[in-house]
């Protein structure tokens, strides 16, 4: 794999070559299910210039999001073929991940944090090594840049809490991912679900971000005219194939070359997509349009009307070409024309960088005017492809170069200079060193301990704003504690009294197990936030696991302490109150770890509840209350060992009955001692320290489930295509 040396006109950006992504799908043919390989991307080659907004468009199912995931390194290694280069240097998915930001279609933010707090935590995660004053300054500047000053102290909000508007929430999502100034910015449908004003505001802010020197690539569906004015570069796909690449202004010319004239008052981009869909539904398919984009071979006409237009445009010199956006702009009076391919003062020559944009032109910066094109066929490979050492050979496309004479007009305020030279990455000395070239620092901005502390602070703030999660558990345990203290008060000195006390202990174990079930949706709700934040190395999965565990510890201790204080003295329990508290505390900890692990595996909280309830029933059945360990069939005895209810139940009984004191009288008049009860349950041990072994085993289960949780979120909770 060689590197592509920058040409004299190339000022930087993202390039991708022959990207191919194939999946296997099942389909029913003549009543039989067969496997078929489908190309979601088919040898896509293109580029996204630095300092510009590159928009990926196309009909539904065209492969827009797939292409975005491909260039963003979000497709698993081995599934994607092709090459991606940044400023002429080939990069790996890992490097793209470290130098880019990816804004997902859905806004995944903590609803009870304010705009300022959300951006400050993002700064803490992504801006390690700088002072708090500098972080605050950058956050304040970003709030001003994103137009969020009026919403600075407003909660993000959700369905149940009133917060910022949809457009403001989208801008906050963008701010979270650009706080560290990434060189690449990917956005998946950033205007989805927004009204036209909010959508324009979002793209306007993205446009400003691009002009600071970032390479911006976004997918968009049916943009408004005002949004089209902000787009610099366009990639149109259909069925995973490239239909068009270049400036939005060149679409009208592209269509005329195909033999299609854009009707008056019709948007050229929408008309191009309509033409593509017509070919898709015809006998020729979209392959005819893709072949035209690749080789310049005109697709066959779809109607007599197309044929007449085709024959009228086969002359070597094309007549005056209208700006496709001006067709709507005519009705807008002083509407500023889009400057894309039209005005590149940075000298970015699209014909040199892309085999699909066939416009080689001379243009005066900041001017718009009438373009007089002369079409001359060329069968040469572009200069930059001559230097590419690509192991995947591609056919030499037919190129058409246009020389344009510009008739000067009034300078427009919308400059097409979409490269900021002072932020250029590449220097001649660093050109041969990708690491130095990209100024890579450590993989994570913070060390493990500071990172864990930041996560803990955020967790505590969320708990403070949503106390109902832990208060509900505390209230339930308090109420149930009073009910248990009154219901099992003063048991009789009979076998029935002993049975009643055993029922109290098993109900206590079940109560503590079920009290953690409401934690099922907790991680499921946070999982999307976790995936978004860790997809670009905001923090480690290990620090997230440890921070979550430490955050829960004091609240679990409070729950166990309240219940212990209520029932211990009211029921006159014996043994060690410290042990009673510890075994309940560790039981809560192991149960919480188990529920959190289940939540990381299941796709939604409905299945999560179902899984937790099923395992709770199994653990309850084999804990030793219905059948002691000796009476359980040998082929099910292992269930008694993995049941996390077994150890707190046996520990509570050993703490209560590890004594020779009498707890009742048998029908024969014999005293029933505590050790007799334990022997009957097959859990008696002469060594009193055996009960502490139950605590250690429970701690082991808690650690085991947390390790499983870490493995799942570290290796399985990734937003990647396979």
PDB file of N, CA, C and O in Angstrom, residues 504-528:
ATOM      1  N   UNK A 504     -39.076 -16.081  57.229  1.00  0.00           N
ATOM      2  CA  UNK A 504     -38.613 -14.695  57.287  1.00  0.00           C
ATOM      3  C   UNK A 504     -37.273 -14.541  56.571  1.00  0.00           C
ATOM      4  O   UNK A 504     -37.078 -13.598  55.792  1.00  0.00           O
ATOM      5  N   UNK A 505     -36.365 -15.477  56.810  1.00  0.00           N
ATOM      6  CA  UNK A 505     -35.034 -15.370  56.206  1.00  0.00           C
ATOM      7  C   UNK A 505     -35.089 -15.528  54.679  1.00  0.00           C
ATOM      8  O   UNK A 505     -34.444 -14.772  53.950  1.00  0.00           O
ATOM      9  N   UNK A 506     -35.856 -16.507  54.201  1.00  0.00           N
ATOM     10  CA  UNK A 506     -35.901 -16.700  52.743  1.00  0.00           C
ATOM     11  C   UNK A 506     -36.617 -15.532  52.073  1.00  0.00           C
ATOM     12  O   UNK A 506     -36.251 -15.102  50.970  1.00  0.00           O
ATOM     13  N   UNK A 507     -37.665 -14.981  52.753  1.00  0.00           N
ATOM     14  CA  UNK A 507     -38.342 -13.830  52.161  1.00  0.00           C
ATOM     15  C   UNK A 507     -37.413 -12.623  52.119  1.00  0.00           C
ATOM     16  O   UNK A 507     -37.449 -11.840  51.155  1.00  0.00           O
ATOM     17  N   UNK A 508     -36.572 -12.466  53.122  1.00  0.00           N
ATOM     18  CA  UNK A 508     -35.609 -11.365  53.137  1.00  0.00           C
ATOM     19  C   UNK A 508     -34.643 -11.477  51.969  1.00  0.00           C
ATOM     20  O   UNK A 508     -34.349 -10.488  51.285  1.00  0.00           O
ATOM     21  N   UNK A 509     -34.166 -12.698  51.716  1.00  0.00           N
ATOM     22  CA  UNK A 509     -33.244 -12.910  50.597  1.00  0.00           C
ATOM     23  C   UNK A 509     -33.931 -12.583  49.275  1.00  0.00           C
ATOM     24  O   UNK A 509     -33.367 -11.886  48.414  1.00  0.00           O
ATOM     25  N   UNK A 510     -35.162 -13.060  49.105  1.00  0.00           N
ATOM     26  CA  UNK A 510     -35.888 -12.781  47.859  1.00  0.00           C
ATOM     27  C   UNK A 510     -36.174 -11.289  47.707  1.00  0.00           C
ATOM     28  O   UNK A 510     -36.084 -10.738  46.604  1.00  0.00           O
ATOM     29  N   UNK A 511     -36.540 -10.641  48.810  1.00  0.00           N
ATOM     30  CA  UNK A 511     -36.820  -9.215  48.762  1.00  0.00           C
ATOM     31  C   UNK A 511     -35.612  -8.435  48.278  1.00  0.00           C
ATOM     32  O   UNK A 511     -35.739  -7.535  47.434  1.00  0.00           O
ATOM     33  N   UNK A 512     -34.447  -8.769  48.791  1.00  0.00           N
ATOM     34  CA  UNK A 512     -33.230  -8.059  48.388  1.00  0.00           C
ATOM     35  C   UNK A 512     -32.855  -8.374  46.944  1.00  0.00           C
ATOM     36  O   UNK A 512     -32.301  -7.530  46.239  1.00  0.00           O
ATOM     37  N   UNK A 513     -33.155  -9.594  46.504  1.00  0.00           N
ATOM     38  CA  UNK A 513     -32.860  -9.930  45.116  1.00  0.00           C
ATOM     39  C   UNK A 513     -33.776  -9.146  44.174  1.00  0.00           C
ATOM     40  O   UNK A 513     -33.327  -8.558  43.191  1.00  0.00           O
ATOM     41  N   UNK A 514     -35.073  -9.119  44.498  1.00  0.00           N
ATOM     42  CA  UNK A 514     -36.025  -8.430  43.618  1.00  0.00           C
ATOM     43  C   UNK A 514     -35.862  -6.916  43.671  1.00  0.00           C
ATOM     44  O   UNK A 514     -36.251  -6.228  42.723  1.00  0.00           O
ATOM     45  N   UNK A 515     -35.313  -6.386  44.755  1.00  0.00           N
ATOM     46  CA  UNK A 515     -35.199  -4.932  44.871  1.00  0.00           C
ATOM     47  C   UNK A 515     -34.245  -4.335  43.850  1.00  0.00           C
ATOM     48  O   UNK A 515     -34.266  -3.122  43.611  1.00  0.00           O
ATOM     49  N   UNK A 516     -33.398  -5.161  43.243  1.00  0.00           N
ATOM     50  CA  UNK A 516     -32.452  -4.662  42.242  1.00  0.00           C
ATOM     51  C   UNK A 516     -32.971  -4.796  40.820  1.00  0.00           C
ATOM     52  O   UNK A 516     -32.301  -4.367  39.876  1.00  0.00           O
ATOM     53  N   UNK A 517     -34.162  -5.387  40.673  1.00  0.00           N
ATOM     54  CA  UNK A 517     -34.676  -5.596  39.317  1.00  0.00           C
ATOM     55  C   UNK A 517     -34.950  -4.298  38.574  1.00  0.00           C
ATOM     56  O   UNK A 517     -34.901  -4.259  37.342  1.00  0.00           O
ATOM     57  N   UNK A 518     -35.239  -3.222  39.308  1.00  0.00           N
ATOM     58  CA  UNK A 518     -35.528  -1.968  38.622  1.00  0.00           C
ATOM     59  C   UNK A 518     -34.277  -1.341  38.027  1.00  0.00           C
ATOM     60  O   UNK A 518     -34.357  -0.317  37.348  1.00  0.00           O
ATOM     61  N   UNK A 519     -33.109  -1.967  38.260  1.00  0.00           N
ATOM     62  CA  UNK A 519     -31.876  -1.484  37.631  1.00  0.00           C
ATOM     63  C   UNK A 519     -31.740  -1.993  36.198  1.00  0.00           C
ATOM     64  O   UNK A 519     -30.807  -1.615  35.497  1.00  0.00           O
ATOM     65  N   UNK A 520     -32.684  -2.861  35.756  1.00  0.00           N
ATOM     66  CA  UNK A 520     -32.599  -3.419  34.406  1.00  0.00           C
ATOM     67  C   UNK A 520     -32.543  -2.332  33.335  1.00  0.00           C
ATOM     68  O   UNK A 520     -31.662  -2.339  32.477  1.00  0.00           O
ATOM     69  N   UNK A 521     -33.474  -1.360  33.339  1.00  0.00           N
ATOM     70  CA  UNK A 521     -33.419  -0.355  32.271  1.00  0.00           C
ATOM     71  C   UNK A 521     -32.324   0.684  32.447  1.00  0.00           C
ATOM     72  O   UNK A 521     -32.078   1.470  31.527  1.00  0.00           O
ATOM     73  N   UNK A 522     -31.660   0.708  33.606  1.00  0.00           N
ATOM     74  CA  UNK A 522     -30.670   1.765  33.866  1.00  0.00           C
ATOM     75  C   UNK A 522     -29.550   1.738  32.836  1.00  0.00           C
ATOM     76  O   UNK A 522     -29.261   2.749  32.183  1.00  0.00           O
ATOM     77  N   UNK A 523     -28.884   0.577  32.687  1.00  0.00           N
ATOM     78  CA  UNK A 523     -27.793   0.523  31.722  1.00  0.00           C
ATOM     79  C   UNK A 523     -28.320   0.495  30.294  1.00  0.00           C
ATOM     80  O   UNK A 523     -27.663   1.024  29.385  1.00  0.00           O
ATOM     81  N   UNK A 524     -29.500  -0.123  30.079  1.00  0.00           N
ATOM     82  CA  UNK A 524     -30.052  -0.156  28.726  1.00  0.00           C
ATOM     83  C   UNK A 524     -30.244   1.268  28.209  1.00  0.00           C
ATOM     84  O   UNK A 524     -29.988   1.564  27.040  1.00  0.00           O
ATOM     85  N   UNK A 525     -30.693   2.187  29.083  1.00  0.00           N
ATOM     86  CA  UNK A 525     -30.856   3.579  28.686  1.00  0.00           C
ATOM     87  C   UNK A 525     -29.515   4.254  28.452  1.00  0.00           C
ATOM     88  O   UNK A 525     -29.389   5.133  27.604  1.00  0.00           O
ATOM     89  N   UNK A 526     -28.508   3.857  29.220  1.00  0.00           N
ATOM     90  CA  UNK A 526     -27.195   4.481  29.091  1.00  0.00           C
ATOM     91  C   UNK A 526     -26.340   3.850  28.004  1.00  0.00           C
ATOM     92  O   UNK A 526     -25.325   4.422  27.611  1.00  0.00           O
ATOM     93  N   UNK A 527     -26.731   2.669  27.527  1.00  0.00           N
ATOM     94  CA  UNK A 527     -25.869   1.926  26.623  1.00  0.00           C
ATOM     95  C   UNK A 527     -25.572   2.706  25.350  1.00  0.00           C
ATOM     96  O   UNK A 527     -24.431   2.714  24.865  1.00  0.00           O
ATOM     97  N   UNK A 528     -26.577   3.380  24.802  1.00  0.00           N
ATOM     98  CA  UNK A 528     -26.358   4.138  23.572  1.00  0.00           C
ATOM     99  C   UNK A 528     -25.416   5.313  23.815  1.00  0.00           C
ATOM    100  O   UNK A 528     -24.599   5.650  22.959  1.00  0.00           O
TER     101      UNK A 528
END
